Coordinates of C-alpha atoms and ligand atoms in Angstrom, one line a residue:
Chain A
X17 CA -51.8 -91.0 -38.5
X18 CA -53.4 -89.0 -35.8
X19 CA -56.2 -86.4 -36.2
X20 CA -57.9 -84.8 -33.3
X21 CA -61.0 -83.0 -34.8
X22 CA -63.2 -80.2 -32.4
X23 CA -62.5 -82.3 -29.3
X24 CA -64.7 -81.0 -26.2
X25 CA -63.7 -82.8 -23.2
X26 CA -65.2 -81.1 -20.0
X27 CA -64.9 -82.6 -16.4
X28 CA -67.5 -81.7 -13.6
X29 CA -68.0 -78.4 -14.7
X30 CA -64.4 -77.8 -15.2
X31 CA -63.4 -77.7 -19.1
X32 CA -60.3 -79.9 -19.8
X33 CA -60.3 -79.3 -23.8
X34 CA -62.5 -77.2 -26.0
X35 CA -62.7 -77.5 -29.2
X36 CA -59.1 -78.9 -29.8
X37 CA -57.9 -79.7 -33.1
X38 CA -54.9 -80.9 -34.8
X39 CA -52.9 -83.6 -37.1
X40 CA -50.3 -85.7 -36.9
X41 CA -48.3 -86.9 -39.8
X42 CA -47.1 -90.3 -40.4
X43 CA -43.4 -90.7 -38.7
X44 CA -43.5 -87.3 -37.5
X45 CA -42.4 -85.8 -33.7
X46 CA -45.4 -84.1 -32.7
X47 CA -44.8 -82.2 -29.7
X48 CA -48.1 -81.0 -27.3
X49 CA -47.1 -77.8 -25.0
X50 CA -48.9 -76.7 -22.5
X51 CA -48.5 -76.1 -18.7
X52 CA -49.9 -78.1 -16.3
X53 CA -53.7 -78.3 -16.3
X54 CA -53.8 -77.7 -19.7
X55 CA -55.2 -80.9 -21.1
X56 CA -51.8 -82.6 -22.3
X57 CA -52.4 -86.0 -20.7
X58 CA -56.4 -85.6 -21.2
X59 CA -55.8 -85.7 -25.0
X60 CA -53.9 -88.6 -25.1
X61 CA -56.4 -90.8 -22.7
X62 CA -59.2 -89.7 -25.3
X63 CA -56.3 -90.9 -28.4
X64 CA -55.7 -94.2 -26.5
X65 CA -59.7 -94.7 -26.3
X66 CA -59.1 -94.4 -22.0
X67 CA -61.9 -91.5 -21.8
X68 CA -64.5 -90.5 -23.5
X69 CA -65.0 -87.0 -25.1
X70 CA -68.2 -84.7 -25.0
X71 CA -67.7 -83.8 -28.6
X72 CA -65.6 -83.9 -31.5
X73 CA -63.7 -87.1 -32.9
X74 CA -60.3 -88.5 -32.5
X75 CA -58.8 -90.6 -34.7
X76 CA -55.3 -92.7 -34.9
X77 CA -54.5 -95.4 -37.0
X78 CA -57.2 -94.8 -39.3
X79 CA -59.8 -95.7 -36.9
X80 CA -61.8 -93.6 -34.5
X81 CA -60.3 -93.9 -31.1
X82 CA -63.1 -95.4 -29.7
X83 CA -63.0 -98.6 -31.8
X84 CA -59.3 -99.4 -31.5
X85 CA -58.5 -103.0 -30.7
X86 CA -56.5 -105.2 -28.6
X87 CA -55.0 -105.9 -31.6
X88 CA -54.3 -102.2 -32.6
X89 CA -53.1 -101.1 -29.1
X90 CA -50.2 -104.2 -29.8
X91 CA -48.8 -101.6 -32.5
X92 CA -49.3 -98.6 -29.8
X93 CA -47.0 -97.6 -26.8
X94 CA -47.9 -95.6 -24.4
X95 CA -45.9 -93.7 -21.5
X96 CA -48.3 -91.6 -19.0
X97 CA -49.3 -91.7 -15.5
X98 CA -51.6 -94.2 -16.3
X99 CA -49.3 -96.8 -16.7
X100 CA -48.4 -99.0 -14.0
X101 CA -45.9 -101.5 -12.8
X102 CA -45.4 -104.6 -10.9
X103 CA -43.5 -103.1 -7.7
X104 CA -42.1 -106.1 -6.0
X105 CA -40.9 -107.4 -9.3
X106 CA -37.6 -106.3 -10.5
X107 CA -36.7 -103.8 -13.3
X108 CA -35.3 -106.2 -15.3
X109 CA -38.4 -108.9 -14.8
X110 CA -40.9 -105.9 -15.2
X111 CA -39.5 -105.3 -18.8
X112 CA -39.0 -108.9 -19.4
X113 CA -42.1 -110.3 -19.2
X114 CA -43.4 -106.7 -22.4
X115 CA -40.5 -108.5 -24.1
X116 CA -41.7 -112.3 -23.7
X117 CA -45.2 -110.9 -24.5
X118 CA -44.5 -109.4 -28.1
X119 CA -41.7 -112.2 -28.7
X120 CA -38.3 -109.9 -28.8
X121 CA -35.2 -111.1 -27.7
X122 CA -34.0 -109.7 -24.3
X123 CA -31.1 -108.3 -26.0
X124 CA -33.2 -105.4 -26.7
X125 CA -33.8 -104.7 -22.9
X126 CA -30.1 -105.1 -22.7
X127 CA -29.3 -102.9 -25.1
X128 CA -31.7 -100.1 -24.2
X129 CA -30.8 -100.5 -20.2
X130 CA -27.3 -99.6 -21.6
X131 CA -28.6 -96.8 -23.4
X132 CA -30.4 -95.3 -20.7
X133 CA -27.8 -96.0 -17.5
X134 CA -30.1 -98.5 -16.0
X135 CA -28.1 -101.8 -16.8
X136 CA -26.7 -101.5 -13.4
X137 CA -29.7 -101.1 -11.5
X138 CA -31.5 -103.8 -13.3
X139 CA -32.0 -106.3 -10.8
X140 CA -33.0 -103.7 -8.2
X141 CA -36.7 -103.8 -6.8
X142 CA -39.5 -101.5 -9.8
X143 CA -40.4 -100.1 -6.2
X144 CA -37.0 -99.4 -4.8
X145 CA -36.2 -97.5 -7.8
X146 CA -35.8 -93.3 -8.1
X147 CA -38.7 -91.2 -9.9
X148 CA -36.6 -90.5 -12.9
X149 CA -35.5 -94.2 -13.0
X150 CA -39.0 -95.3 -13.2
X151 CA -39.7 -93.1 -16.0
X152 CA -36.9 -94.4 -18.1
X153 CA -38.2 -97.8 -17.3
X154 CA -41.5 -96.7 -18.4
X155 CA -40.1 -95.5 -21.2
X156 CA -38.0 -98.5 -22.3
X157 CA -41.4 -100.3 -21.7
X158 CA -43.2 -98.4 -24.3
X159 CA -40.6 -98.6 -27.0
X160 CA -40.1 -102.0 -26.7
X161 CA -41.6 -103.4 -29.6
X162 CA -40.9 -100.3 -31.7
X163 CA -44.5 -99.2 -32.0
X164 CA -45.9 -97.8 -34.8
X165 CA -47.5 -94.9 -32.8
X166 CA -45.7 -93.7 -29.6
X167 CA -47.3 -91.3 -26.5
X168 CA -45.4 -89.7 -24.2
X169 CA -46.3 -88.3 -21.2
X170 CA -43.8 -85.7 -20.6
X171 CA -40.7 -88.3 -20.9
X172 CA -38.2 -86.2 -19.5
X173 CA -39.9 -84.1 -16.9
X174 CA -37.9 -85.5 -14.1
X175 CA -34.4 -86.3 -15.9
X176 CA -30.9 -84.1 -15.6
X177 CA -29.9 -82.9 -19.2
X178 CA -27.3 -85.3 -19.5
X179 CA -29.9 -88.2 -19.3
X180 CA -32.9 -86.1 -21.6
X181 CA -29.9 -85.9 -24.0
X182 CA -30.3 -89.6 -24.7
X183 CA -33.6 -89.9 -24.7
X184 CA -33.6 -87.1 -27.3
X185 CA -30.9 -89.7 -29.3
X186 CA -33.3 -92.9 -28.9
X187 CA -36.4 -90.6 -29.6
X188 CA -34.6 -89.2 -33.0
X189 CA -33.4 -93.1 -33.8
X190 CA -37.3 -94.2 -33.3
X191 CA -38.4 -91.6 -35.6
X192 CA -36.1 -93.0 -38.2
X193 CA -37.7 -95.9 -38.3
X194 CA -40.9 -94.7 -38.9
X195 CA -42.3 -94.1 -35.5
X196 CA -45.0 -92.0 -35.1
X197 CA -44.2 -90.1 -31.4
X198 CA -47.0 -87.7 -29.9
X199 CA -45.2 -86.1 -27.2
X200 CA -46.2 -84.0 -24.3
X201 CA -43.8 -81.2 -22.5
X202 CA -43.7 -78.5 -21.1
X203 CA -40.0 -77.7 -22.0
X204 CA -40.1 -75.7 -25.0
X205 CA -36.9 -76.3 -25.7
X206 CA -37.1 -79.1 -26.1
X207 CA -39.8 -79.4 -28.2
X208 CA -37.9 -77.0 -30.3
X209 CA -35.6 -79.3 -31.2
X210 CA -37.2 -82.4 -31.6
X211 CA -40.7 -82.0 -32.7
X212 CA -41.5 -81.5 -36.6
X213 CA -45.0 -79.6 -35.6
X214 CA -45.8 -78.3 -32.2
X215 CA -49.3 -77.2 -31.0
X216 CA -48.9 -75.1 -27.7
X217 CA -52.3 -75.0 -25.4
X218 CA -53.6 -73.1 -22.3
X219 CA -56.0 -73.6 -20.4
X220 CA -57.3 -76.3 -23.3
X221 CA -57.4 -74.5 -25.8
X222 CA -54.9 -74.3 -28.8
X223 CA -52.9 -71.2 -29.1
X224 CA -50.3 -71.8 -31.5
X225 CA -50.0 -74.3 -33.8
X226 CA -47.4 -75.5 -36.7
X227 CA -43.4 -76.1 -37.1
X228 CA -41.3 -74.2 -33.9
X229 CA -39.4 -72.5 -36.6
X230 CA -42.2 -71.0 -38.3
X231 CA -43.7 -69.9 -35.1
X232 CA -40.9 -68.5 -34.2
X233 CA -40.7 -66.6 -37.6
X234 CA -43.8 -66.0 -37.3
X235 CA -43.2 -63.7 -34.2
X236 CA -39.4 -63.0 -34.9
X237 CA -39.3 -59.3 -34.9
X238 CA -36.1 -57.6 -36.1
X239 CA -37.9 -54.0 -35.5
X240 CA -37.5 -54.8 -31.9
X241 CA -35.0 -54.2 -29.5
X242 CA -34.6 -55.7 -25.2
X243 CA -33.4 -52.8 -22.9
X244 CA -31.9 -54.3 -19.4
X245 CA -31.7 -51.2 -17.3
X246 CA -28.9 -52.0 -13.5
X247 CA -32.4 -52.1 -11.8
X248 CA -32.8 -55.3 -13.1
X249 CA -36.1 -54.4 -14.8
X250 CA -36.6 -55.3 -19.0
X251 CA -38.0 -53.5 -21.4
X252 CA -38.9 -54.6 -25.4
X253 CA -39.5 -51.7 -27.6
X254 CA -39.6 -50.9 -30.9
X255 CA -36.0 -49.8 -32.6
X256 CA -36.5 -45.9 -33.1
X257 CA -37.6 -45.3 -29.4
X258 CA -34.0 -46.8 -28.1
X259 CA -32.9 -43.0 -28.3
X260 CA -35.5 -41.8 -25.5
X261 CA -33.8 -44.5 -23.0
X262 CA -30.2 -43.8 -23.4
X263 CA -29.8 -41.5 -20.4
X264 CA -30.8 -43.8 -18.4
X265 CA -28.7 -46.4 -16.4
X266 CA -28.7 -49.2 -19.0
X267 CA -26.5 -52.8 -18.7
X268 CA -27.6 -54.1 -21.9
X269 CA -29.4 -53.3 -25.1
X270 CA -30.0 -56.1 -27.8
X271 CA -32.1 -57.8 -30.6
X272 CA -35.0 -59.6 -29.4
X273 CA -34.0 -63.3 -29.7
X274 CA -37.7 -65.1 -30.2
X275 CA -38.2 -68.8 -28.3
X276 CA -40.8 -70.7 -28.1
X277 CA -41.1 -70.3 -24.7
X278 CA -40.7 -66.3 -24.9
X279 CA -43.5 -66.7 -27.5
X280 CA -46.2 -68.8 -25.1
X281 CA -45.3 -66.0 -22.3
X282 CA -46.2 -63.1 -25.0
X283 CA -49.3 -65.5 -25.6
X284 CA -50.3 -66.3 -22.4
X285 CA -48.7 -63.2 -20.7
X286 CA -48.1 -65.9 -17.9
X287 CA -44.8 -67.0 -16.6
X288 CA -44.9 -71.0 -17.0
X289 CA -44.1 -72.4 -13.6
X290 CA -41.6 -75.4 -13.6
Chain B
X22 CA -56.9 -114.7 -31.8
X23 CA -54.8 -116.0 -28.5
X24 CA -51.3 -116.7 -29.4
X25 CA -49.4 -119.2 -27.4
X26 CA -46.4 -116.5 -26.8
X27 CA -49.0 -113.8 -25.0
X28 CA -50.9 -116.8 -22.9
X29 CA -47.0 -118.5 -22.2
X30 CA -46.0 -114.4 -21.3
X31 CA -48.9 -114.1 -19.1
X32 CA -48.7 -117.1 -16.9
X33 CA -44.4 -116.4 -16.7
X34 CA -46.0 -112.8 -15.3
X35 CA -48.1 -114.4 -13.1
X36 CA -45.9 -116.8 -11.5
X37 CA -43.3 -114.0 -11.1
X38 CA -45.7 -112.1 -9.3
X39 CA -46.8 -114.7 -6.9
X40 CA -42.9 -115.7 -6.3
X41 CA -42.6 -111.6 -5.4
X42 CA -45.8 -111.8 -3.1
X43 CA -45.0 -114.7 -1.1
X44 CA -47.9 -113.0 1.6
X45 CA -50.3 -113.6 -1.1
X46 CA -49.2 -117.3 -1.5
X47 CA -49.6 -118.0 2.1
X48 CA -53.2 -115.8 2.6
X49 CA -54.7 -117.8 -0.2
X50 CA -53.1 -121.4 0.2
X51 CA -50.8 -121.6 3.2
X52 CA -53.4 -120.3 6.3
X53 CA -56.2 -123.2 4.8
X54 CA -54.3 -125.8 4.4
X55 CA -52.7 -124.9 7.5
X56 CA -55.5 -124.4 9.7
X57 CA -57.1 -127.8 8.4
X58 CA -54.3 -129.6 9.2
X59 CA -54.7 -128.2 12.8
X60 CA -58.4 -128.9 12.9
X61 CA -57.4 -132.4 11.8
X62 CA -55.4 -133.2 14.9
X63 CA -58.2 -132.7 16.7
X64 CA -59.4 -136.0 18.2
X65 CA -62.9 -137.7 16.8
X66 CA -62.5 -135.5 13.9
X67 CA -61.6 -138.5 11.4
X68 CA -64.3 -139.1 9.3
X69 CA -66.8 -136.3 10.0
X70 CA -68.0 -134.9 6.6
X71 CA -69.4 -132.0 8.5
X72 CA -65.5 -130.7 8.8
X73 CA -64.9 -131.6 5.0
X74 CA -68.0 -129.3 4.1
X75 CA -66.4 -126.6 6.6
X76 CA -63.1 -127.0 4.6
X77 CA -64.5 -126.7 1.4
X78 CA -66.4 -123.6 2.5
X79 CA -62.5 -122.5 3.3
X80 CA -61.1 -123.0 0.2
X81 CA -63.9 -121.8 -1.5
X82 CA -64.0 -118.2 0.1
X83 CA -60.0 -117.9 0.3
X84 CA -58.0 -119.8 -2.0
X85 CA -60.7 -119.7 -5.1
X86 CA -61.5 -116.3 -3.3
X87 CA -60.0 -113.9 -1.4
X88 CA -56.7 -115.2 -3.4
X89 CA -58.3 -113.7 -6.5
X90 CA -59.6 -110.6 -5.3
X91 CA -56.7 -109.6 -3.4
X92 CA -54.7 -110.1 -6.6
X93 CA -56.6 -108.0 -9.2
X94 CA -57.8 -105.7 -6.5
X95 CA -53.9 -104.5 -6.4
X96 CA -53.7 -104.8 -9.9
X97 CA -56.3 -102.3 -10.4
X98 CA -54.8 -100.0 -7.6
X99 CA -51.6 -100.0 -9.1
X100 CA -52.3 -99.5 -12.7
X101 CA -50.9 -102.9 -13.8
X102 CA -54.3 -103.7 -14.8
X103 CA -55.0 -100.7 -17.2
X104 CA -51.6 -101.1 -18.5
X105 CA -51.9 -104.8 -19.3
X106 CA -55.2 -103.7 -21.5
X107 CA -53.2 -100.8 -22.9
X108 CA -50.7 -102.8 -24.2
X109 CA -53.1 -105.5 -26.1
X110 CA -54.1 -107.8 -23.5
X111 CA -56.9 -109.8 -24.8
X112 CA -59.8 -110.7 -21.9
X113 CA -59.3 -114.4 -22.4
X114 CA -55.3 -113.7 -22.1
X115 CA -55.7 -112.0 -19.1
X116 CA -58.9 -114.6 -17.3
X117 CA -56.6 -117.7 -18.2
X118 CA -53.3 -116.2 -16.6
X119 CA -54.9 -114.9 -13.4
X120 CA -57.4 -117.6 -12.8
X121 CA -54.6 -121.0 -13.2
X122 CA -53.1 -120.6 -10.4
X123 CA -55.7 -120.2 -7.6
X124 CA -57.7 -122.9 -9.6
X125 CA -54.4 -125.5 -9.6
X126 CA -54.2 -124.7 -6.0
X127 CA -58.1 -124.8 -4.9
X128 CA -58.3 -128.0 -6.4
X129 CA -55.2 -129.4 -5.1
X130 CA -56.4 -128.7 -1.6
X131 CA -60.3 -129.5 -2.2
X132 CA -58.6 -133.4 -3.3
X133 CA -56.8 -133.1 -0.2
X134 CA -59.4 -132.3 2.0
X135 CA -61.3 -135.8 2.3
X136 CA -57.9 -137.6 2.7
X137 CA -56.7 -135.6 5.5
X138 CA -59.9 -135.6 7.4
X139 CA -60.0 -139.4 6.6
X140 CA -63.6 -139.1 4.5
X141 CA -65.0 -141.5 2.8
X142 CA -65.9 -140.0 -0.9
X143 CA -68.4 -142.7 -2.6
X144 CA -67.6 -141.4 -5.9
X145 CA -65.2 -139.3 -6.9
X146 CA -66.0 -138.3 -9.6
X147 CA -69.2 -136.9 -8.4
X148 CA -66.7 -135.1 -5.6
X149 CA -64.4 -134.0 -8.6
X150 CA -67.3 -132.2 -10.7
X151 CA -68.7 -130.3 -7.5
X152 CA -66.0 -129.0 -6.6
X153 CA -64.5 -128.3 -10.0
X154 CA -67.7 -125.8 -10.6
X155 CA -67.8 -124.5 -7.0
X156 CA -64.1 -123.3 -7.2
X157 CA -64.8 -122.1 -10.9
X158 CA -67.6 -120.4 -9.9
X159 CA -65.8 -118.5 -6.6
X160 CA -63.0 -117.5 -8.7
X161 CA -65.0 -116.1 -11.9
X162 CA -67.1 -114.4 -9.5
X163 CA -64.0 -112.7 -7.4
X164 CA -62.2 -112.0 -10.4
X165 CA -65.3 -109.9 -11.4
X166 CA -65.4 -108.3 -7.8
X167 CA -61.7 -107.6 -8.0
X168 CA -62.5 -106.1 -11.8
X169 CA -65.2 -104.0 -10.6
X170 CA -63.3 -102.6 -7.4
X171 CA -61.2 -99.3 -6.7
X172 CA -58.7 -100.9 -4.6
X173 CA -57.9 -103.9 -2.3
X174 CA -59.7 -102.8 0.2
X175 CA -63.3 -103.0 -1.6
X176 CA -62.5 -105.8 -3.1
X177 CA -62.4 -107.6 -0.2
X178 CA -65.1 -106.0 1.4
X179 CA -67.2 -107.7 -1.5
X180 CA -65.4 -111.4 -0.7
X181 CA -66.1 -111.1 2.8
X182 CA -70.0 -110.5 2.3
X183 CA -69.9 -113.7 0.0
X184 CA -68.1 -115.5 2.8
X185 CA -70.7 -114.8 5.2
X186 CA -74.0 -116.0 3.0
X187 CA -71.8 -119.0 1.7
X188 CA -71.0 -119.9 6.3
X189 CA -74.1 -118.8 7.0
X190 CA -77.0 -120.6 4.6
X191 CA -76.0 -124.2 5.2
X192 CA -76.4 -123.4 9.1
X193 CA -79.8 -122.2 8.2
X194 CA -80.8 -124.9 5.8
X195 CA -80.4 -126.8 8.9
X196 CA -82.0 -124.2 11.2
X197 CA -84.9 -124.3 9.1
X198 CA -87.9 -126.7 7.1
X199 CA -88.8 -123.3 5.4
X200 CA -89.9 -124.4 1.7
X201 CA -88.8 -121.1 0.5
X202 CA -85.5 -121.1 2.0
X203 CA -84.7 -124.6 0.9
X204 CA -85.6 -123.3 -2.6
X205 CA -83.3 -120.5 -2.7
X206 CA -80.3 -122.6 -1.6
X207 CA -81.1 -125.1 -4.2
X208 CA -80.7 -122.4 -6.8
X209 CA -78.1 -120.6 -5.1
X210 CA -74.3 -121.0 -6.1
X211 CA -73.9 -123.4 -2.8
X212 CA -76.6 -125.4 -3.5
X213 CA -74.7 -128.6 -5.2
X214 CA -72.1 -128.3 -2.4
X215 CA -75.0 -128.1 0.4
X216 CA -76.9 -130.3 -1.0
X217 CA -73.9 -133.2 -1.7
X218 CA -72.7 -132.6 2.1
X219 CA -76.9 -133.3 3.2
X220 CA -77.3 -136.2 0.8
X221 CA -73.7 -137.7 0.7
X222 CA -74.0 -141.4 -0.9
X223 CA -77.5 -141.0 -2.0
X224 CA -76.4 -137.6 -4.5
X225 CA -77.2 -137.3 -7.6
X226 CA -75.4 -135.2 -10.3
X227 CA -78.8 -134.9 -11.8
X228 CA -80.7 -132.5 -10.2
X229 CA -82.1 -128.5 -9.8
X230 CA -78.2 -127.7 -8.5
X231 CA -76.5 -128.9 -11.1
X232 CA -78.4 -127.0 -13.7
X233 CA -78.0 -123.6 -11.0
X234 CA -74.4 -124.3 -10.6
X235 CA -73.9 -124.1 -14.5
X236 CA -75.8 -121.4 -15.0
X237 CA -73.9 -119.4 -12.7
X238 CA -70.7 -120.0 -13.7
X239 CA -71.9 -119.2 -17.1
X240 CA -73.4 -115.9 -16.3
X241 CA -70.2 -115.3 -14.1
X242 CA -68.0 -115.7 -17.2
X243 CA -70.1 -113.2 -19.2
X244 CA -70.1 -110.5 -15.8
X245 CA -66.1 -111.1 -16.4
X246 CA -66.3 -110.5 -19.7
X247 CA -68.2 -106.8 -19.1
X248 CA -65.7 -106.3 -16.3
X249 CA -62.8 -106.8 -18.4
X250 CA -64.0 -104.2 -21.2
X251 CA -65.3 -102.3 -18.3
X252 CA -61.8 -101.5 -17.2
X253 CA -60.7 -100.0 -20.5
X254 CA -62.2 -96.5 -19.6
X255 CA -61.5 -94.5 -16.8
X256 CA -64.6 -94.2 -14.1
X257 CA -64.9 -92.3 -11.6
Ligands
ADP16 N1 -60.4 -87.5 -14.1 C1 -60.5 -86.2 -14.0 N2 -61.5 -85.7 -13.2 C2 -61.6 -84.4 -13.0 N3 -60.8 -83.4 -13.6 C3 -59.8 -83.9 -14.3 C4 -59.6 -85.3 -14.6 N4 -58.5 -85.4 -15.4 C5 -58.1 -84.1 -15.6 N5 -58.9 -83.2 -15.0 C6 -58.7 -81.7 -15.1 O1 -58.6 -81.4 -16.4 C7 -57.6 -80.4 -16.6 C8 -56.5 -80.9 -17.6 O2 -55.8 -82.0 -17.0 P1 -54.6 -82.7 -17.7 O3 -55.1 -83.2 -19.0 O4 -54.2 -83.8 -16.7 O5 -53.5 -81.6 -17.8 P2 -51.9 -81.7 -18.1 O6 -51.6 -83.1 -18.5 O7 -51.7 -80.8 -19.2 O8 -51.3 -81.3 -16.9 C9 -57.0 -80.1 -15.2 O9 -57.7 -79.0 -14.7 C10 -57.4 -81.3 -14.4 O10 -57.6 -81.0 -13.1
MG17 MG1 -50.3 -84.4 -17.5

């Protein structure tokens, strides 16, 4: 559905993407980690045909990215800060017109307002309208039609938990029907639990790449144990060398638990900022 | 293809905008109609085509011009633009449902003009066709400056360096019995217009201006057409 083959993507001497590749199946959550400046939103201009690379091909439906149509971007949504809105229009008449254009009823705003606790704030001003309440319009704009592909730009990146919570449900319900969703995050637990394949990338370049869990397995290590001494400082050490620390002043000894997000540190050896 | 839905879902955008940016309504066809119908209580004004030509010069540079530019130069600033293309947008879509409105409106005021200034128009539809292809013309060529711009700003930057060669030539075609000058009017996208305003009763459709004003407005639509795809990409 979407294959991203030895993409080079460099901007005035500053390298967005080298060499990046990966796939995407067909009705699959495919989550892109990185933190910022890594190249998330990059790749998905070059997948939606907005820049150009230096090397390397993209393709999604099928086609090279460069060739898609006006007719294939009617099957594509697309979320990112590249999307704009009509400011002194309302909510509801910004999402009204996407529904009018692809000939869906306006129950389906309705109903996705609902969904997302916008229905009260519907006839409000698109300018007058909070960061996070944007997004979700954004995103309502995007899924519409129910595309066959779906990009995100970091969808959730300014919502509480409660409110990422149901865009996890309407993300999971899309994928149901067959959607295709190429997401960006930089919450990696997030991406833990919805994505089928995950490719995590610093400083663009791919560092990791397949399902969380097998990653996770991948660098699970039972052999290993996480020492939390009253200092406050944390050690991880292997099993047998627990015995040289115990006379020391210890709160907590346990298994290493492996995240995703634990993993990209041990990767990166960088803290990702928030 | 264009389906009717899109086209009918554009111009229900477009007219939602405009209701939203009442400023822009009264920039592009409030302040010209306004200001002529000022001008017009002036006394010995009825009847002088020299104030019709002025009028038309008007509409041409702000309701068949700045109108436009203004409009997609915000378009552009805001993303709505990119996201309209993003979303399957086809160029002739998009042209048809920004360029209605200031057309309706240009030529609703150009009709006016002669009446209100108590002009006598010897044939109409002479009148009709020049200013049907001067307001075509102004607004393919601002949509393609608005296309082409950053921001609101530029855009009108560009309209206002129109404005001033489309104020200034006629004054100098009557400054002037320079062949060469005179020539370049002729072929110039205000030579019909100048030329009708010079010859009045005694104009003929058939002549060097027609053909120029044709021409431009063809190779307008095609600098449109570049603009359009232009905006597809990201430039910086
Ligand atoms: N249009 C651009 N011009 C110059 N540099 C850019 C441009 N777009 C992105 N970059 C640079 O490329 C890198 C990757 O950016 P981006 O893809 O936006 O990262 P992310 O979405 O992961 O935060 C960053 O260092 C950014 O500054
Ligand atoms: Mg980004």
């Amino acid at each position: 559905m979407i294959k991203f083959k030895n993409i080079t993507k460099e901007f005035k001497e500053k390298k967005a993407l080298s060499n990046v590749s990966f796939n995407v199946n067909e009705g699959d959550i495919f989550g892109f980690l990185g933190p910022s400046g890594s190249g998330k939103t990059t790749t998905i201009n070059i997948l939606t045909g907005q820049i150009l690379q230096d090397s390397g091909q993209a393709f999604i439906l099928g086609k090279n990215s460069t060739d898609i149509s006006s007719d294939d971007l009617l099957s594509i949504g697309i979320m990112s800060d590249t999307v704009g809105f009509y400011e002194k229009m309302s909510l509801y008449k910004n999402l009204e017109f996407f529904a009018k254009f692809h000939n869906i009823p306006n129950e389906i705003i309705d109903d996705l307002l609902k969904k997302l606790d916008l229905f009260e704030d519907k006839e409000k001003k698109a300018e007058n309208l909070s960061t996070g309440m944007k997004q979700r319009m954004l995103l309502i704009r995007a899924i519409l039609h129910t595309p066959k592909i779906l990009f995100l730009d970091e969808p959730t990146s300014g919502l509480d938990p409660t409110l990422s919570l149901k865009v996890h449900q309407i993300l999971f319900h899309l994928k149901n029907k067959g959607v295709t969703i190429f997401l960006t995050t930089h919450d990696m637990n997030e991406a833990t639990k919805l994505c089928d394949n995950i490719a995590l990338l610093y400083q663009g370049e791919i560092i990791e790449y397949g399902a969380p869990k097998d990653i996770i397995n991948k660098y699970a290590d039972d052999n290993k144990v996480v020492i939390t001494f009253q200092n406050g400082k944390e050690i991880t050490i292997p099993k047998e060398e627990t015995a040289n620390y115990l006379g020391e002043f210890i709160t907590s000894i346990h298994s290493l638990e492996t995240s995703l997000e634990s993993i990209f540190i041990q990767l990166t050896g960088k803290k990702e900022e928030k | 293809m264009i389906k009717l839905n899109r086209l009918k879902s554009l111009i229900w955008l477009r007219w939602q905008y405009l209701m939203s940016n009442k400023g822009l309504l009264y920039i592009g066809i409030g302040m010209p109609i306004g200001e002529m119908a000022l001008l017009s209580l002036i006394p010995n004004i009825h009847g002088n085509a020299g104030f019709l030509s002025f009028s038309l010069n008007f509409v041409y540079s702000i309701t068949s011009g700045s109108f436009i530019s203004l409009m997609i130069g915000e378009e552009k600033e805001k993303k709505n633009l990119r996201t309209l293309i993003l979303s399957g947008v086809k160029m002739k879509e998009y042209t048809f449902s920004v360029i209605i409105f200031p057309f309706i409106f240009s030529i609703i005021s150009c009709i006016y003009f002669p009446l209100l200034f108590g002009v006598h128009i010897s044939s109409w539809p002479v009148y009709i066709f020049i200013i049907v292809s001067e307001c075509l013309f102004f607004i393919l060529a601002n949509l393609s400056i608005g296309l082409f711009s950053k921001n609101q700003v530029q855009a009108s930057l560009f309209t206002l360096i129109i404005f001033i060669f489309v104020t200034l030539l006629p004054i100098l075609l009557e400054l002037t019995s320079n062949e060469l000058i005179k020539n370049i009017i002729e072929w110039s996208f205000i030579g019909i217009n100048t030329k009708y305003f010079i010859e009045l009763e005694k104009f003929q459709i058939s002549n060097i201006s027609t053909i120029s004003i044709l021409l431009w407005i063809f190779g307008m639509s095609i600098l449109t057409r570049y603009a359009f795809a232009w905006n597809r990409k990201e430039h910086n």
